[in-house]
Amino acid sequence: DVKVTQSSRYLVKRTGEKVFLECVQDMDHENMFWYRQDPGLGLRLIYFSYDVKMKEKGDIPEGYSVSREKKERFSLILESASTNQTSMYLCASSFGGLNEQYFGPGTRLTVT
Amino acid sequence: GENVEQHPSTLSVQEGDSAVIKCTYSDSASNYFPWYKQELGKRPQLIIDIRSNVGEKKDQRIAVTLNKTAKHFSLHITETQPEDSAVYFCAASKEGGGADGLTFGKGTHLIIQP
């Protein structure tokens, strides 16, 4: 059974703080993704990675960076958190190519 | 980049009736079209997907149709049941050099009335 876990379910940070969100998958998937989900806007792709140390910008990368040092782990970094980054963050992983993405439980981040 | 439009945003049907959700996409190179279901408070899960070399795919009460010429695809749920109540997202992607992320529609909240 595929398991994708995220480091926190809920997180509250202050404006200007550096925030790390971590995602771990146990299925040896090549691809990993970070999305944010906002009411009425669906899921929007922030960054993705198809291999260790590789990263690609998604549709809304501004204000975010990522790190993938190990195959099973993909981190999303908010260099200086702002209130407009308050959102639900979802990590996903999949085998190489176009295949089913398995999502983590999400991290609800509030920036005050 | 790709743009996916999804309609309607809310759909209410009587239990036992059929439900249809429609999506259009903009990038003619897109060739993979999955549908995800998200129940309240849970993570999205894939329910069915279709690739551009087929026009229709069925899995029990769920079917997806694809019209590449018109650049639209639809989800059909027959004999709806209370457990079908959820938010449904369509998405589109294309095969790239490595992975390509999904571009999602904004979602349809499906309500099954008893």
Short mmCIF file of C-alpha atoms in Angstrom, two decimals:
data_model
loop_
_atom_site.label_atom_id
_atom_site.label_comp_id
_atom_site.label_asym_id
_atom_site.label_seq_id
_atom_site.Cartn_x
_atom_site.Cartn_y
_atom_site.Cartn_z
CA ASP A 1 0.00 0.00 0.00
CA VAL A 2 1.44 3.35 -1.07
CA LYS A 3 2.13 5.69 1.76
CA VAL A 4 2.81 9.39 1.35
CA THR A 5 3.32 11.25 4.60
CA GLN A 6 3.73 14.93 5.38
CA SER A 7 5.59 16.30 8.38
CA SER A 8 2.69 18.28 9.89
CA ARG A 9 -1.10 18.33 9.55
CA TYR A 10 -1.40 21.88 10.92
CA LEU A 11 1.19 24.64 11.10
CA VAL A 12 1.00 28.25 12.24
CA LYS A 13 3.83 30.60 11.32
CA ARG A 14 4.47 34.32 11.47
CA THR A 15 5.03 36.59 8.49
CA GLY A 16 8.68 36.58 7.45
CA GLU A 17 9.53 33.19 8.96
CA LYS A 18 11.25 30.51 6.92
CA VAL A 19 8.98 27.47 6.67
CA PHE A 20 9.87 23.89 5.78
CA LEU A 21 7.24 21.37 4.68
CA GLU A 22 8.47 17.83 4.26
CA CYS A 23 7.04 14.93 2.28
CA VAL A 24 8.15 11.30 2.38
CA GLN A 25 6.99 8.41 0.16
CA ASP A 26 7.76 4.72 0.62
CA MET A 27 7.06 3.37 -2.89
CA ASP A 28 10.35 4.21 -4.61
CA HIS A 29 8.49 6.66 -6.88
CA GLU A 30 10.59 8.71 -9.27
CA ASN A 31 8.22 11.69 -9.41
CA MET A 32 7.22 13.96 -6.54
CA PHE A 33 5.00 17.04 -6.59
CA TRP A 34 3.89 19.94 -4.41
CA TYR A 35 0.44 21.51 -4.87
CA ARG A 36 -1.52 24.08 -2.96
CA GLN A 37 -5.27 23.84 -2.62
CA ASP A 38 -7.48 26.87 -2.08
CA PRO A 39 -11.31 27.00 -2.06
CA GLY A 40 -12.67 27.69 -5.52
CA LEU A 41 -9.23 27.44 -7.15
CA GLY A 42 -8.67 23.68 -7.13
CA LEU A 43 -5.15 22.31 -6.88
CA ARG A 44 -2.31 24.32 -8.34
CA LEU A 45 1.14 22.92 -9.04
CA ILE A 46 4.03 24.69 -7.28
CA TYR A 47 7.05 22.52 -8.10
CA PHE A 48 7.79 18.97 -9.13
CA SER A 49 10.78 16.68 -9.36
CA TYR A 50 11.41 13.62 -11.54
CA ASP A 51 14.71 12.61 -10.01
CA VAL A 52 17.01 13.29 -7.09
CA LYS A 53 18.36 16.85 -7.20
CA MET A 54 16.13 17.64 -10.19
CA LYS A 55 13.35 20.20 -9.93
CA GLU A 56 10.93 21.87 -12.32
CA LYS A 57 8.74 24.92 -11.78
CA GLY A 58 5.01 24.42 -11.86
CA ASP A 59 2.34 27.04 -12.41
CA ILE A 60 2.87 29.11 -9.23
CA PRO A 61 6.52 28.81 -8.05
CA GLU A 62 6.95 32.41 -6.87
CA GLY A 63 7.84 32.61 -3.19
CA TYR A 64 8.68 28.90 -2.94
CA SER A 65 11.71 26.68 -3.42
CA VAL A 66 12.19 22.92 -3.14
CA SER A 67 14.85 20.39 -2.28
CA ARG A 68 15.19 16.74 -3.19
CA GLU A 69 18.38 15.23 -1.78
CA LYS A 70 17.00 11.70 -1.44
CA LYS A 71 14.57 9.84 -3.69
CA GLU A 72 11.95 9.36 -0.99
CA ARG A 73 11.94 12.91 0.37
CA PHE A 74 10.78 16.18 -1.20
CA SER A 75 10.79 19.42 0.78
CA LEU A 76 8.92 22.65 0.09
CA ILE A 77 10.50 25.82 1.47
CA LEU A 78 8.85 29.17 1.99
CA GLU A 79 11.83 31.51 2.25
CA SER A 80 9.87 34.35 3.88
CA ALA A 81 6.29 33.38 4.65
CA SER A 82 3.55 35.82 3.74
CA THR A 83 -0.17 35.85 4.60
CA ASN A 84 -1.12 35.02 0.99
CA GLN A 85 0.67 31.70 1.44
CA THR A 86 -1.94 30.59 3.96
CA SER A 87 -3.30 27.45 2.31
CA MET A 88 -3.56 23.67 2.28
CA TYR A 89 -0.36 22.13 0.88
CA LEU A 90 -0.53 18.69 -0.71
CA CYS A 91 2.40 16.52 -1.66
CA ALA A 92 2.06 13.71 -4.22
CA SER A 93 4.25 11.05 -5.79
CA SER A 94 4.07 8.73 -8.79
CA PHE A 95 6.11 6.33 -10.87
CA GLY A 96 7.98 7.82 -13.83
CA GLY A 97 5.99 9.10 -16.79
CA LEU A 98 2.29 9.82 -16.59
CA ASN A 99 0.85 7.64 -13.85
CA GLU A 100 -1.46 7.82 -10.90
CA GLN A 101 -0.37 10.39 -8.34
CA TYR A 102 -0.71 9.39 -4.70
CA PHE A 103 -1.39 12.27 -2.37
CA GLY A 104 -0.34 12.89 1.20
CA PRO A 105 -2.84 13.99 3.87
CA GLY A 106 -1.98 17.66 3.46
CA THR A 107 -0.56 20.40 5.68
CA ARG A 108 -2.83 23.29 6.55
CA LEU A 109 -0.50 26.28 6.90
CA THR A 110 -1.65 29.51 8.47
CA VAL A 111 0.62 32.56 8.23
CA THR A 112 -0.27 35.37 10.63
CA GLY B 1 0.76 26.69 -20.31
CA GLU B 2 -2.21 24.38 -20.02
CA ASN B 3 -5.60 25.72 -18.87
CA VAL B 4 -8.38 23.40 -17.71
CA GLU B 5 -11.97 24.63 -17.31
CA GLN B 6 -14.46 22.50 -15.35
CA HIS B 7 -18.26 22.77 -15.18
CA PRO B 8 -20.46 22.89 -13.23
CA SER B 9 -18.94 24.03 -9.94
CA THR B 10 -21.82 22.43 -8.03
CA LEU B 11 -24.07 19.59 -9.16
CA SER B 12 -27.01 18.23 -7.19
CA VAL B 13 -28.70 15.01 -8.36
CA GLN B 14 -31.22 12.60 -6.94
CA GLU B 15 -29.88 9.28 -5.71
CA GLY B 16 -30.05 6.78 -8.55
CA ASP B 17 -29.83 9.41 -11.28
CA SER B 18 -26.78 10.04 -13.48
CA ALA B 19 -24.26 12.84 -13.08
CA VAL B 20 -22.07 14.38 -15.78
CA ILE B 21 -19.11 16.69 -15.23
CA LYS B 22 -17.42 18.37 -18.18
CA CYS B 23 -13.90 19.73 -18.71
CA THR B 24 -12.13 21.50 -21.53
CA TYR B 25 -8.41 21.96 -21.99
CA SER B 26 -6.31 24.33 -24.06
CA ASP B 27 -3.05 22.53 -24.92
CA SER B 28 -3.54 20.20 -27.89
CA ALA B 29 -0.37 18.33 -26.84
CA SER B 30 -2.00 17.11 -23.62
CA ASN B 31 -2.46 13.35 -23.73
CA TYR B 32 -3.33 12.21 -20.21
CA PHE B 33 -6.61 13.05 -18.45
CA PRO B 34 -7.22 11.74 -14.93
CA TRP B 35 -10.16 12.32 -12.60
CA TYR B 36 -9.68 12.61 -8.85
CA LYS B 37 -12.28 12.36 -6.10
CA GLN B 38 -11.82 14.20 -2.82
CA GLU B 39 -14.13 13.43 0.08
CA LEU B 40 -14.49 15.99 2.83
CA GLY B 41 -11.32 16.22 4.90
CA LYS B 42 -9.51 13.56 2.88
CA ARG B 43 -6.83 13.48 0.23
CA PRO B 44 -7.63 13.34 -3.51
CA GLN B 45 -7.71 9.85 -4.99
CA LEU B 46 -7.66 8.76 -8.61
CA ILE B 47 -10.94 7.21 -9.77
CA ILE B 48 -10.34 6.86 -13.50
CA ASP B 49 -8.01 8.14 -16.19
CA ILE B 50 -7.89 8.15 -19.98
CA ARG B 51 -5.09 8.57 -22.46
CA SER B 52 -5.43 10.23 -25.84
CA ASN B 53 -5.28 7.03 -27.85
CA VAL B 54 -8.77 6.00 -26.64
CA GLY B 55 -12.11 7.77 -26.78
CA GLU B 56 -13.91 6.14 -23.87
CA LYS B 57 -13.13 4.14 -20.77
CA LYS B 58 -15.49 2.50 -18.26
CA ASP B 59 -15.11 1.14 -14.77
CA GLN B 60 -18.35 -0.15 -13.30
CA ARG B 61 -20.59 2.93 -12.73
CA ILE B 62 -17.96 5.41 -13.88
CA ALA B 63 -17.03 6.30 -17.45
CA VAL B 64 -14.90 8.97 -19.06
CA THR B 65 -15.16 10.17 -22.66
CA LEU B 66 -12.55 12.16 -24.56
CA ASN B 67 -12.97 14.28 -27.69
CA LYS B 68 -9.50 15.38 -28.78
CA THR B 69 -10.75 17.40 -31.72
CA ALA B 70 -12.93 19.55 -29.48
CA LYS B 71 -10.46 19.34 -26.58
CA HIS B 72 -12.99 18.26 -24.01
CA PHE B 73 -13.53 15.27 -21.75
CA SER B 74 -16.34 14.28 -19.42
CA LEU B 75 -16.97 12.11 -16.36
CA HIS B 76 -20.20 10.13 -16.23
CA ILE B 77 -21.46 8.51 -13.04
CA THR B 78 -24.52 6.30 -13.35
CA GLU B 79 -26.87 5.07 -10.59
CA THR B 80 -25.46 7.60 -8.14
CA GLN B 81 -25.19 6.61 -4.49
CA PRO B 82 -24.71 8.66 -1.29
CA GLU B 83 -21.01 7.71 -1.18
CA ASP B 84 -20.53 9.47 -4.52
CA SER B 85 -20.94 12.81 -2.72
CA ALA B 86 -17.54 14.53 -2.95
CA VAL B 87 -15.56 17.10 -4.90
CA TYR B 88 -14.37 15.84 -8.29
CA PHE B 89 -11.38 17.29 -10.11
CA CYS B 90 -10.44 16.77 -13.74
CA ALA B 91 -6.84 17.28 -14.83
CA ALA B 92 -4.67 17.27 -17.92
CA SER B 93 -1.01 16.63 -18.58
CA LYS B 94 1.39 15.69 -21.36
CA GLU B 95 4.35 13.40 -21.51
CA GLY B 96 7.52 15.42 -21.09
CA GLY B 97 11.22 14.57 -20.87
CA GLY B 98 10.72 13.54 -17.26
CA ALA B 99 7.55 14.08 -15.32
CA ASP B 100 4.93 16.68 -15.92
CA GLY B 101 2.69 17.95 -13.21
CA LEU B 102 -1.06 17.94 -13.58
CA THR B 103 -3.11 21.03 -14.38
CA PHE B 104 -6.37 20.68 -12.47
CA GLY B 105 -9.80 22.13 -13.03
CA LYS B 106 -11.33 24.06 -10.15
CA GLY B 107 -13.50 21.15 -9.04
CA THR B 108 -17.17 20.11 -8.98
CA HIS B 109 -18.98 19.60 -5.71
CA LEU B 110 -21.33 16.67 -6.37
CA ILE B 111 -24.25 16.39 -3.96
CA ILE B 112 -26.40 13.26 -3.98
CA GLN B 113 -29.89 13.99 -2.67
CA PRO B 114 -31.60 11.05 -0.90
#
